[in-house]
XYZ file of C-alpha atoms in Angstrom:
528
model
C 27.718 -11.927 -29.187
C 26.425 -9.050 -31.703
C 23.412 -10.996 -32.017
C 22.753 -10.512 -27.888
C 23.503 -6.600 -28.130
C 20.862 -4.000 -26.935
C 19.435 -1.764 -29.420
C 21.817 1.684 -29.883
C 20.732 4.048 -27.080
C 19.191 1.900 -24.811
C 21.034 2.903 -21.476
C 21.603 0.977 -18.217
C 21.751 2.062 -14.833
C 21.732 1.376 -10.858
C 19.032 2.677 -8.036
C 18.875 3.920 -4.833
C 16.363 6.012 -2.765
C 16.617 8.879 -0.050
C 15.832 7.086 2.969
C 17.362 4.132 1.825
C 21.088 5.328 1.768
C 21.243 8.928 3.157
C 21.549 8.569 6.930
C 21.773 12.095 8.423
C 18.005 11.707 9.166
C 17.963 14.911 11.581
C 20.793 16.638 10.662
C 20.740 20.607 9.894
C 17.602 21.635 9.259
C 15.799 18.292 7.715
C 12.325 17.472 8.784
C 11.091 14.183 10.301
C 9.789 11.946 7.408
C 7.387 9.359 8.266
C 9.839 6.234 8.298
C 11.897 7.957 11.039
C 9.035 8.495 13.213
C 7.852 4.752 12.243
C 11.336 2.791 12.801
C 11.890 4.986 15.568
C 7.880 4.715 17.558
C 7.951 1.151 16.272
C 11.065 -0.482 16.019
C 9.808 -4.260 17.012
C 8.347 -3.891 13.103
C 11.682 -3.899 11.602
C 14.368 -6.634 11.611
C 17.062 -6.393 14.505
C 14.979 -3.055 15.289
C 17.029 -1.566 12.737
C 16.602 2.023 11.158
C 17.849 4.657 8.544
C 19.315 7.039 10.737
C 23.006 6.486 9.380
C 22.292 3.698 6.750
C 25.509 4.157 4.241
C 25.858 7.471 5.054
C 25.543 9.229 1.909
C 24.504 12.170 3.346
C 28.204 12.644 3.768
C 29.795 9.523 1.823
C 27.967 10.904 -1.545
C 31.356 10.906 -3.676
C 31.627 7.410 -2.548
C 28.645 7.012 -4.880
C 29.360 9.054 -7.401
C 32.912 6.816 -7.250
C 31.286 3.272 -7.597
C 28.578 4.713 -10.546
C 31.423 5.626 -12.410
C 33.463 2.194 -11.816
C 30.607 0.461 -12.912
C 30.084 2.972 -16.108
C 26.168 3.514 -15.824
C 24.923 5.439 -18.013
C 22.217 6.860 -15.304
C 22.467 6.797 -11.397
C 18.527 6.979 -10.159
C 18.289 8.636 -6.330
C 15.299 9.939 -5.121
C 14.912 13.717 -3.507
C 13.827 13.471 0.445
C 10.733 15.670 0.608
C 11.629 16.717 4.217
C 15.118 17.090 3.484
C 14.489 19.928 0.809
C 11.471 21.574 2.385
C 11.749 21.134 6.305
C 8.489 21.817 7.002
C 6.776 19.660 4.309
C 5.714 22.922 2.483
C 7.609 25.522 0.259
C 7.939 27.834 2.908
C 11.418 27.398 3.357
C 13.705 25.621 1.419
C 16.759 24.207 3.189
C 19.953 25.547 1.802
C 21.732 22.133 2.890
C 19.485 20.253 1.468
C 19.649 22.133 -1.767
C 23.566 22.204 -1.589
C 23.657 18.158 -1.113
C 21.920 17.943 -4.096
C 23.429 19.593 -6.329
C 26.906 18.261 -5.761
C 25.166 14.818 -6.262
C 23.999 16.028 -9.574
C 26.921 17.838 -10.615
C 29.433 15.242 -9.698
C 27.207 12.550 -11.502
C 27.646 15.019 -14.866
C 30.963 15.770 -14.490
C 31.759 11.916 -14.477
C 29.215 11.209 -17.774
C 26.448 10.044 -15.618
C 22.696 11.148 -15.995
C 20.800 11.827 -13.002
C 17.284 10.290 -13.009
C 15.612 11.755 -9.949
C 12.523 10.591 -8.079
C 10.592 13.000 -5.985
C 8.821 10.630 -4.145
C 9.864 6.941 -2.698
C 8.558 6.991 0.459
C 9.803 9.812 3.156
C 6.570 11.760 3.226
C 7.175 14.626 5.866
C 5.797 13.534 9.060
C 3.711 16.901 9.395
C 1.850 16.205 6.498
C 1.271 12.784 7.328
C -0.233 14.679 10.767
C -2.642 16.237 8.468
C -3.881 13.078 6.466
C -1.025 12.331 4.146
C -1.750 10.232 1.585
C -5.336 9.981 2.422
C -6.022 14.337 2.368
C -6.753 15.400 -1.061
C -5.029 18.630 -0.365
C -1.760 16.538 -0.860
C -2.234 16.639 -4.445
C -1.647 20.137 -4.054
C 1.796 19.782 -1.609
C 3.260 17.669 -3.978
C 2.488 19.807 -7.082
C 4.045 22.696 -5.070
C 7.117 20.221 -3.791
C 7.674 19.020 -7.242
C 7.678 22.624 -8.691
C 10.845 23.812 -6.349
C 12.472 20.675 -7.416
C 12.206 21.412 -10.765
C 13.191 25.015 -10.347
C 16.338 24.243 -8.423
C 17.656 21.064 -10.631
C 15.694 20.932 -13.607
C 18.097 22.631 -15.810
C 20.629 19.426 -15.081
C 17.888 16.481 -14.776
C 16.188 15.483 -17.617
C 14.330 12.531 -16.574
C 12.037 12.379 -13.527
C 10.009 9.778 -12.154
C 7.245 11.437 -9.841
C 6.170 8.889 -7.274
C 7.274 5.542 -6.962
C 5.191 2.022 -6.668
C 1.869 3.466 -5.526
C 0.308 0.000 -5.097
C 2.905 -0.518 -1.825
C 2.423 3.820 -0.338
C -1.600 2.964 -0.513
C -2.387 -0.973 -0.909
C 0.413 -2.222 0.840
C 0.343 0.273 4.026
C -2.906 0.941 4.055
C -3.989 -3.281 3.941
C -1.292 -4.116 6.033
C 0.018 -1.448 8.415
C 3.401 -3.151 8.266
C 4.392 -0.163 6.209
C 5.244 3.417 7.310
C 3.170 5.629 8.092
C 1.650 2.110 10.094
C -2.056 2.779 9.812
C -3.974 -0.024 8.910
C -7.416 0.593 6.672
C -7.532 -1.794 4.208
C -11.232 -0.964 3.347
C -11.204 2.776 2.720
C -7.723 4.066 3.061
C -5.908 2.595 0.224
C -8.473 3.957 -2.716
C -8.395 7.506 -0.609
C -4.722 7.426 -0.932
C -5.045 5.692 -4.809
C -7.051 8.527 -5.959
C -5.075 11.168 -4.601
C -2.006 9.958 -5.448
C -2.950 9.877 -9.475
C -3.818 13.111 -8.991
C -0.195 14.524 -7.315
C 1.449 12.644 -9.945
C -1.219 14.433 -13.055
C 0.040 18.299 -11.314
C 3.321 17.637 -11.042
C 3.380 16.342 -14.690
C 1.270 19.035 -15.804
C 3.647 21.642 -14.050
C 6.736 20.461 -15.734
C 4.932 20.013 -18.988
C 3.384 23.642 -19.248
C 6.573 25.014 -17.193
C 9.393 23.398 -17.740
C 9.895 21.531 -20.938
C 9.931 24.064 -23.114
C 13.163 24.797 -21.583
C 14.642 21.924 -19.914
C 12.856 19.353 -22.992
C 13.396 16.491 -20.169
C 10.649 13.752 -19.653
C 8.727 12.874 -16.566
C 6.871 9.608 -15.520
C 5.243 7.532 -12.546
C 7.078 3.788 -11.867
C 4.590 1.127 -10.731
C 5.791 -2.760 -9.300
C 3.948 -4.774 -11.514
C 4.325 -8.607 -10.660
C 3.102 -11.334 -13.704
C 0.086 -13.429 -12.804
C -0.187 -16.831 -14.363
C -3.755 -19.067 -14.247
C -2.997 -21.846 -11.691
C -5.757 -23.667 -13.549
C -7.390 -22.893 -16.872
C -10.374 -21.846 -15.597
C -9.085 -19.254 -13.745
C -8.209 -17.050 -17.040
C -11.020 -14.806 -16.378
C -10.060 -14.216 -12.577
C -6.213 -13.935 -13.326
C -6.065 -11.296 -15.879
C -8.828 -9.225 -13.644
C -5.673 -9.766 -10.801
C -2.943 -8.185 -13.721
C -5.900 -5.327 -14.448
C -6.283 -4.391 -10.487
C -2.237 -4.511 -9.862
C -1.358 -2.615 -13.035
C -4.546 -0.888 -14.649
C -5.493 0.811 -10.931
C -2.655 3.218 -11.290
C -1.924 2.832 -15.445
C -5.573 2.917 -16.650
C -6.220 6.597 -15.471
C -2.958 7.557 -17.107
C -2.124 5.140 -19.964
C -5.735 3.882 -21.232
C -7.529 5.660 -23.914
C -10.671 6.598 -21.614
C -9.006 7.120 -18.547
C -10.296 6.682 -15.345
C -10.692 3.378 -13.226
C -10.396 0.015 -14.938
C -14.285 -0.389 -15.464
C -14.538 -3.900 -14.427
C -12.575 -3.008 -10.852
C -15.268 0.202 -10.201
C -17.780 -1.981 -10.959
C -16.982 -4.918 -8.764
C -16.002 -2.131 -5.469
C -18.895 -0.564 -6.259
C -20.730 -3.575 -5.894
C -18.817 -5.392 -2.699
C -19.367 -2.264 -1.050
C -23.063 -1.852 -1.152
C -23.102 -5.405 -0.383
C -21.009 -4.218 2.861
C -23.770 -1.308 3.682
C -21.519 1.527 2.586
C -23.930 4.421 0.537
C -21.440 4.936 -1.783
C -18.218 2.642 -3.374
C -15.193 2.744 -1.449
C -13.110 3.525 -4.495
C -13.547 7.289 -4.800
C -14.791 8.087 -8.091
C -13.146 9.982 -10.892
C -14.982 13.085 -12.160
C -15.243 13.811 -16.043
C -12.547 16.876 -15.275
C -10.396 14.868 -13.330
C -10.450 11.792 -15.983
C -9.316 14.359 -18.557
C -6.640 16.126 -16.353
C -4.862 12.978 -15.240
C -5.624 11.041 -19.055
C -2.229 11.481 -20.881
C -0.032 12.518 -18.051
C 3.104 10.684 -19.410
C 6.362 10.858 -21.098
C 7.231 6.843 -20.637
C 6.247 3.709 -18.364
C 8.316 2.994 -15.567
C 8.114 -0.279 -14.397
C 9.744 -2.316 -11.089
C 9.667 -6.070 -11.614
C 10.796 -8.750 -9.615
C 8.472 -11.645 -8.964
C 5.347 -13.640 -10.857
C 2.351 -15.126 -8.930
C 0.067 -18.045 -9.899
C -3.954 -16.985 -9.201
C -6.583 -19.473 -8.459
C -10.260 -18.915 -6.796
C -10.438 -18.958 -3.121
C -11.857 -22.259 -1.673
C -15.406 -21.894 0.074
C -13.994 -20.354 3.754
C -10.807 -20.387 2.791
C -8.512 -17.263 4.606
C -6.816 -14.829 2.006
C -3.964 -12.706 2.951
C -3.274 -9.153 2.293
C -2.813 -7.578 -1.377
C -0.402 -6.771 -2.948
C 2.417 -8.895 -1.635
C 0.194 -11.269 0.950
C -1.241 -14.380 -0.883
C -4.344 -13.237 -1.672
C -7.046 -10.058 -2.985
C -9.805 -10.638 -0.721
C -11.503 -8.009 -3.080
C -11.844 -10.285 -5.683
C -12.063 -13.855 -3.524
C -8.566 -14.245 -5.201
C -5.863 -16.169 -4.022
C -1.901 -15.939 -5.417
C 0.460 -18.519 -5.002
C 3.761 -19.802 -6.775
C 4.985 -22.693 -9.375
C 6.916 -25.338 -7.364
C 10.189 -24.306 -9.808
C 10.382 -20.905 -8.337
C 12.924 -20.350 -6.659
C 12.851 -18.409 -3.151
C 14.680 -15.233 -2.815
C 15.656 -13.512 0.856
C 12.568 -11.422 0.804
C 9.153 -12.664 2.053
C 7.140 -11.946 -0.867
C 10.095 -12.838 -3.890
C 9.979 -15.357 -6.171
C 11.796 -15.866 -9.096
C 10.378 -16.149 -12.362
C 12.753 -14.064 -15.436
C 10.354 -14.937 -18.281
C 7.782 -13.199 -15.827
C 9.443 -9.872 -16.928
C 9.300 -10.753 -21.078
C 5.544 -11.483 -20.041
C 5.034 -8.341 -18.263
C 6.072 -5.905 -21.113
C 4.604 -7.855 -23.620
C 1.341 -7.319 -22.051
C 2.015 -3.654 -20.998
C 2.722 -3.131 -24.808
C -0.740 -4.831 -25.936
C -3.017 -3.205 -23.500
C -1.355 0.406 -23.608
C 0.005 0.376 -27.092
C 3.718 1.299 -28.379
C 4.684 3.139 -25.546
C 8.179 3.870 -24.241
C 9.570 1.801 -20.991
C 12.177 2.184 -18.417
C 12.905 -0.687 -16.347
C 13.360 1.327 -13.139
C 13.903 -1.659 -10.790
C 15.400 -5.028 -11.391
C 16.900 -7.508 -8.977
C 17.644 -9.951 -6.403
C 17.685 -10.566 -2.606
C 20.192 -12.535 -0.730
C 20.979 -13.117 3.101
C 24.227 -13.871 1.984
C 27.166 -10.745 2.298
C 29.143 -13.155 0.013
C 30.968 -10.908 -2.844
C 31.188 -14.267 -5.004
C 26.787 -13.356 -5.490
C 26.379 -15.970 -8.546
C 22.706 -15.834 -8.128
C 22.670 -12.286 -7.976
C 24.622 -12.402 -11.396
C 22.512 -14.807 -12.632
C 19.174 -12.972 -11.992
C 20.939 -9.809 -13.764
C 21.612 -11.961 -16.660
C 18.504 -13.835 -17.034
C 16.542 -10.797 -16.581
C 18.426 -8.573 -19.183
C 17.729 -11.731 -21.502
C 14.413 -11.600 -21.376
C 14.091 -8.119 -21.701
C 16.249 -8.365 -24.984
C 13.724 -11.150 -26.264
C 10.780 -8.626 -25.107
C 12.749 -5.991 -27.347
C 13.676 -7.808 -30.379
C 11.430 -10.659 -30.435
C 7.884 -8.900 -28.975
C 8.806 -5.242 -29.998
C 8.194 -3.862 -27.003
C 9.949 -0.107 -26.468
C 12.199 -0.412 -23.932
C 15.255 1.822 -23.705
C 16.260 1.617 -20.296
C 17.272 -1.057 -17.786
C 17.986 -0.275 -14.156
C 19.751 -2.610 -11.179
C 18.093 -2.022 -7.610
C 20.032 -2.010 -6.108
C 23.835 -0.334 -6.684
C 24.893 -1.050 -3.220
C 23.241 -2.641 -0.254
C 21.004 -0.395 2.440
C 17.965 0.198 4.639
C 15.678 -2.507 3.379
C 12.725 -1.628 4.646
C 11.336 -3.666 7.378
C 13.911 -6.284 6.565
C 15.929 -3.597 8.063
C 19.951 -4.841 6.571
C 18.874 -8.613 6.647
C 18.726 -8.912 3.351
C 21.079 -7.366 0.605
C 20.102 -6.296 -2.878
C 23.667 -4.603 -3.933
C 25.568 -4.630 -6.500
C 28.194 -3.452 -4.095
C 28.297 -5.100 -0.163
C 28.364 -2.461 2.145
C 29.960 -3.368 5.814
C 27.207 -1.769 7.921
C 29.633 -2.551 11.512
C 32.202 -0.080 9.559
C 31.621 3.491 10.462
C 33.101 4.225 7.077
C 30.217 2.174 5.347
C 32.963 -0.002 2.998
C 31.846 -0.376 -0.152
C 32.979 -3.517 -2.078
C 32.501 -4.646 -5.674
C 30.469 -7.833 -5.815
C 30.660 -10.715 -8.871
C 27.535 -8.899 -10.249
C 28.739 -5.779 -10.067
C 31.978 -6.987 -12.512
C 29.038 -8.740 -14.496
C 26.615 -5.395 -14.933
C 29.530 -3.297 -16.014
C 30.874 -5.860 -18.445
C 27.067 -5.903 -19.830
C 27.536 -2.159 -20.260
C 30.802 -2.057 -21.688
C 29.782 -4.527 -24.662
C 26.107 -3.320 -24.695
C 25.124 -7.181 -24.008
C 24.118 -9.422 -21.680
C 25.778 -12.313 -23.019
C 29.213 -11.016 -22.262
C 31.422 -13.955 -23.864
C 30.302 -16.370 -21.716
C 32.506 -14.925 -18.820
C 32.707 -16.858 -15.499
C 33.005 -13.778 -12.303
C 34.635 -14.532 -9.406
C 35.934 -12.784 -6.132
C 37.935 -15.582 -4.510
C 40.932 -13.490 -5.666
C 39.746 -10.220 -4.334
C 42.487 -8.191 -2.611
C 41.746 -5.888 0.197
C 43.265 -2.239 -1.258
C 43.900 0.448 1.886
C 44.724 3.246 -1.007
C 44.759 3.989 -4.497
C 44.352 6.678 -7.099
C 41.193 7.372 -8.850
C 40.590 8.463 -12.227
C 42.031 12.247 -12.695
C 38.034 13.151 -13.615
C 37.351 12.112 -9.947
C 39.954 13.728 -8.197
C 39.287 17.013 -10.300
C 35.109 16.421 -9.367
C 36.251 16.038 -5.637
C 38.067 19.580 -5.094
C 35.405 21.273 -7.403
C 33.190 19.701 -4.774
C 34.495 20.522 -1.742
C 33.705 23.772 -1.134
C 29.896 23.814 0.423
C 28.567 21.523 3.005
C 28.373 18.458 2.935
C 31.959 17.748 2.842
C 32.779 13.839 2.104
C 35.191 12.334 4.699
C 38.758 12.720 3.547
C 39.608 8.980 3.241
C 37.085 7.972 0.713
C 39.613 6.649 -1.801
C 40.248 4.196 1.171
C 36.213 3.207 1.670
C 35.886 0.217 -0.962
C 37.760 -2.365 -3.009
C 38.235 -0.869 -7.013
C 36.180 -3.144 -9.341
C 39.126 -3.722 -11.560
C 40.354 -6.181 -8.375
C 37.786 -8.186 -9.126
C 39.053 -11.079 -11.438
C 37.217 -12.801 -14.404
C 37.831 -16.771 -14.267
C 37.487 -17.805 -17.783
């Protein structure tokens, strides 16, 4: 089992995000964010019309949280900051003192119980006024979020030390803007994405530039951006050419301006917009360009590479009128007259666009580390949908494990720098426009149940076994919950009990019976 260990230091964790889990979506003083105005305006676009207004509640059911991090013994919790939940209004005019206060506690319970906060400012809940404005797609933004991302820094940096700024760009522009199926539900596939592309490199360069020049002198944390990056594979030979310009438009369009020794576009991409657009009587590309200034200012804005990786894609030419669907998770890049598809031994996950391919991952970082050189990588998302609410998740475990495999071969047998690994999800919540469908959790939560139960799946045993021994291969260990007893009290740890009352006195307060809101993860048994 030695032989399977991760290197000393390398640190595993669980994820959630703002909208995802909080629920309170207009309480106190919080703005409107543009997924409540979007599940809420256009609720036939989400499964069973469902919404985040309460989703687990942890708003109010934080300590919960805080509870089932420390069970599982991560040694980071990543949660994401709600823009309109800190600044009402979208801008720094006011800051919300509720807000402010609900963070903290998350923070400094996390600490108290050994856990380091990794905190993303951005996954997904722009304010809803400055989505009035333009969001994504009004270069002033750039500007918002530098000024957003310089209160949060002010107000928690002195306790977080890693911060991610924005996360997956290629779904907030190419997925929302090609498809509409995505808050803020504008469709523009043909000029709106590479407005919002642009801009958004250029938030993430200020606010990395503000904590740089402002911030880590004192705090010495480190700040990134986290990208989905899928793995392409040639459905034919001759598609080579074609399938690693598909890996250089997925991951060079937001890693190239950052990570690549020029900067700036991916020079076969500008090229070929530039080109389908005059061919489409536009005067000018549709991909914005860079200037020299901005090239240099967002060149170098990094501290690591956060990637979120869950499925592969086979790419092939399109056939002479053949339809191709939307990019990034449709079948196709009608940009490129590409079209993606999957290997027959994939398996299907719950999601629409998932299939799953572990060595995908190995092949992923491998390639990261030979086009952008020896630089450091968190594994911010990794993991698997079900339909199923079964605790006994095998395939859940199994993704974990076959994952964390190849990211151990990608480590010791490719030499790739990672030194972080991180389930999405720790519990189940809002899934998007699957709505609660589908469940990504290490821990099932009973969404009927006012309380919002958490319960300890098999995979959940599994991930904090793999932390425990540092391994993935944890003895060969069978995990089951057919023995699972339902617990209506018991005790926590004293650390828990002594975080709780140091907790309790500023808003908001966590409902009394929390210590009666999920199974313990030491009922789950291990069937040898």
């Amino acid at each position: 089992m030695s032989a399977r260990k991760f290197p000393p230091g390398f640190e595993f964790g669980a994820a959630t995000s703002s909208y995802q889990v909080e629920g309170a979506w207009n309480i106190s003083d919080k703005g409107e964010s543009i997924w409540d105005r979007f599940t809420h305006q256009n609720p036939k676009g989400i499964v069973n019309g469902a919404n985040g207004d309460v989703a687990c509640n942890s708003y109010y059911n934080w300590m919960d949280d805080v509870e089932i991090a420390t069970e599982l013994g991560l040694h980071f919790y990543r949660f994401s900051i709600s823009w309109p939940r800190l600044l009402p209004s979208g801008f720094i005019d006011k800051i919300s003192e509720d807000g402010k206060n609900y963070y903290n506690k998350v923070i400094d319970a996390l600490l108290l119980n050994g856990i380091k906060p990794v905190v993303t400012l951005y996954h997904w809940d722009l304010p809803q006024r400055l989505q009035n404005l333009g969001g994504w797609t009004n270069p002033y933004i750039a500007d918002w979020f530098a000024d957003y991302s310089r209160v949060a820094y002010t107000l928690f940096g002195d306790r977080v030390k890693t911060w991610i700024t924005i996360n997956e760009p290629v779904v907030i522009c190419d997925l929302s803007y090609n498809s509409g199926a995505f808050a803020p539900g504008i469709k523009d596939p043909e000029l709106g994405n590479y407005l919002c592309s642009k801009n958004i490199l250029l938030a993430h360069a200020k606010a990395w530039r503000i904590y740089d020049e402002e911030f880590k002198p004192k705090y010495h944390g480190k700040v990134g951006i986290t990208n989905l990056l899928f793995w392409f594979e040639a459905a034919n030979e001759e598609d080579q050419d074609l399938t690693e310009l598909i890996r250089t438009y997925m991951t060079g369009m937001y890693s190239d301006p950052i990570y690549a020794k020029d900067g700036g576009w991916p020079s076969k991409i500008e090229l070929i917009i530039a080109e389908n657009s005059r061919k489409q009587g536009f005067p000018r590309s549709r991909l914005p360009a860079f200037t020299q200034e901005e090239i240099e200012f967002v060149k170098g804005t990094y501290d690591f590479y956060g990637i979120n990786y869950y499925s592969s894609r086979t790419v092939r030419k399109a056939k002479a009128g053949e339809t191709i669907g939307s990019w990034p998770l449709g079948n196709g890049a009608v940009e490129f007259n590409a079209v993606l598809d999957v290997r027959p031994e994939w398996k299907k996950a719950a999601s629409s666009w998932f299939w799953i391919n572990p060595p995908g991952i190995r092949n992923k970082l491998a390639w990261l580390k030979k086009t952008y050189g020896d630089i450091e990588i968190l594994i911010t998302e990794n993991g698997l949908s079900t339909f199923s609410d079964d605790l006994n998740d095998v395939e859940r475990l199994n993704y974990h494990r076959n994952h964390l495999e190849q990211v151990w071969l990608a480590i010791n047998k490719d030499g790739v720098n990672v030194t972080g690994y991180t389930a999405w999800t720790m519990m189940d919540n809002f899934e998007w426009c699957d709505g609660y469908a589908v469940k990504f959790g290490l821990y099932s939560i009973n969404f009927d149940d006012e309380n919002r139960r958490r319960n300890p799946r098999a995979s959940a045993k599994y991930y904090a076994d793999v932390i425990r021994s540092h391994s993935y291969d944890v003895a060969n260990k069978k995990y089951t919950t057919d023995k699972l007893y339902s617990v209506l009290f018991y005790v926590p740890v004293p650390i828990l009990l002594l975080t709780l009352m140091l907790m309790m006195i500023s808003c908001p307060t966590p409902s009394k019976s929390f210590t009666a809101r999920h199974h313990k993860l030491t009922d789950v048994p291990d069937a040898l």
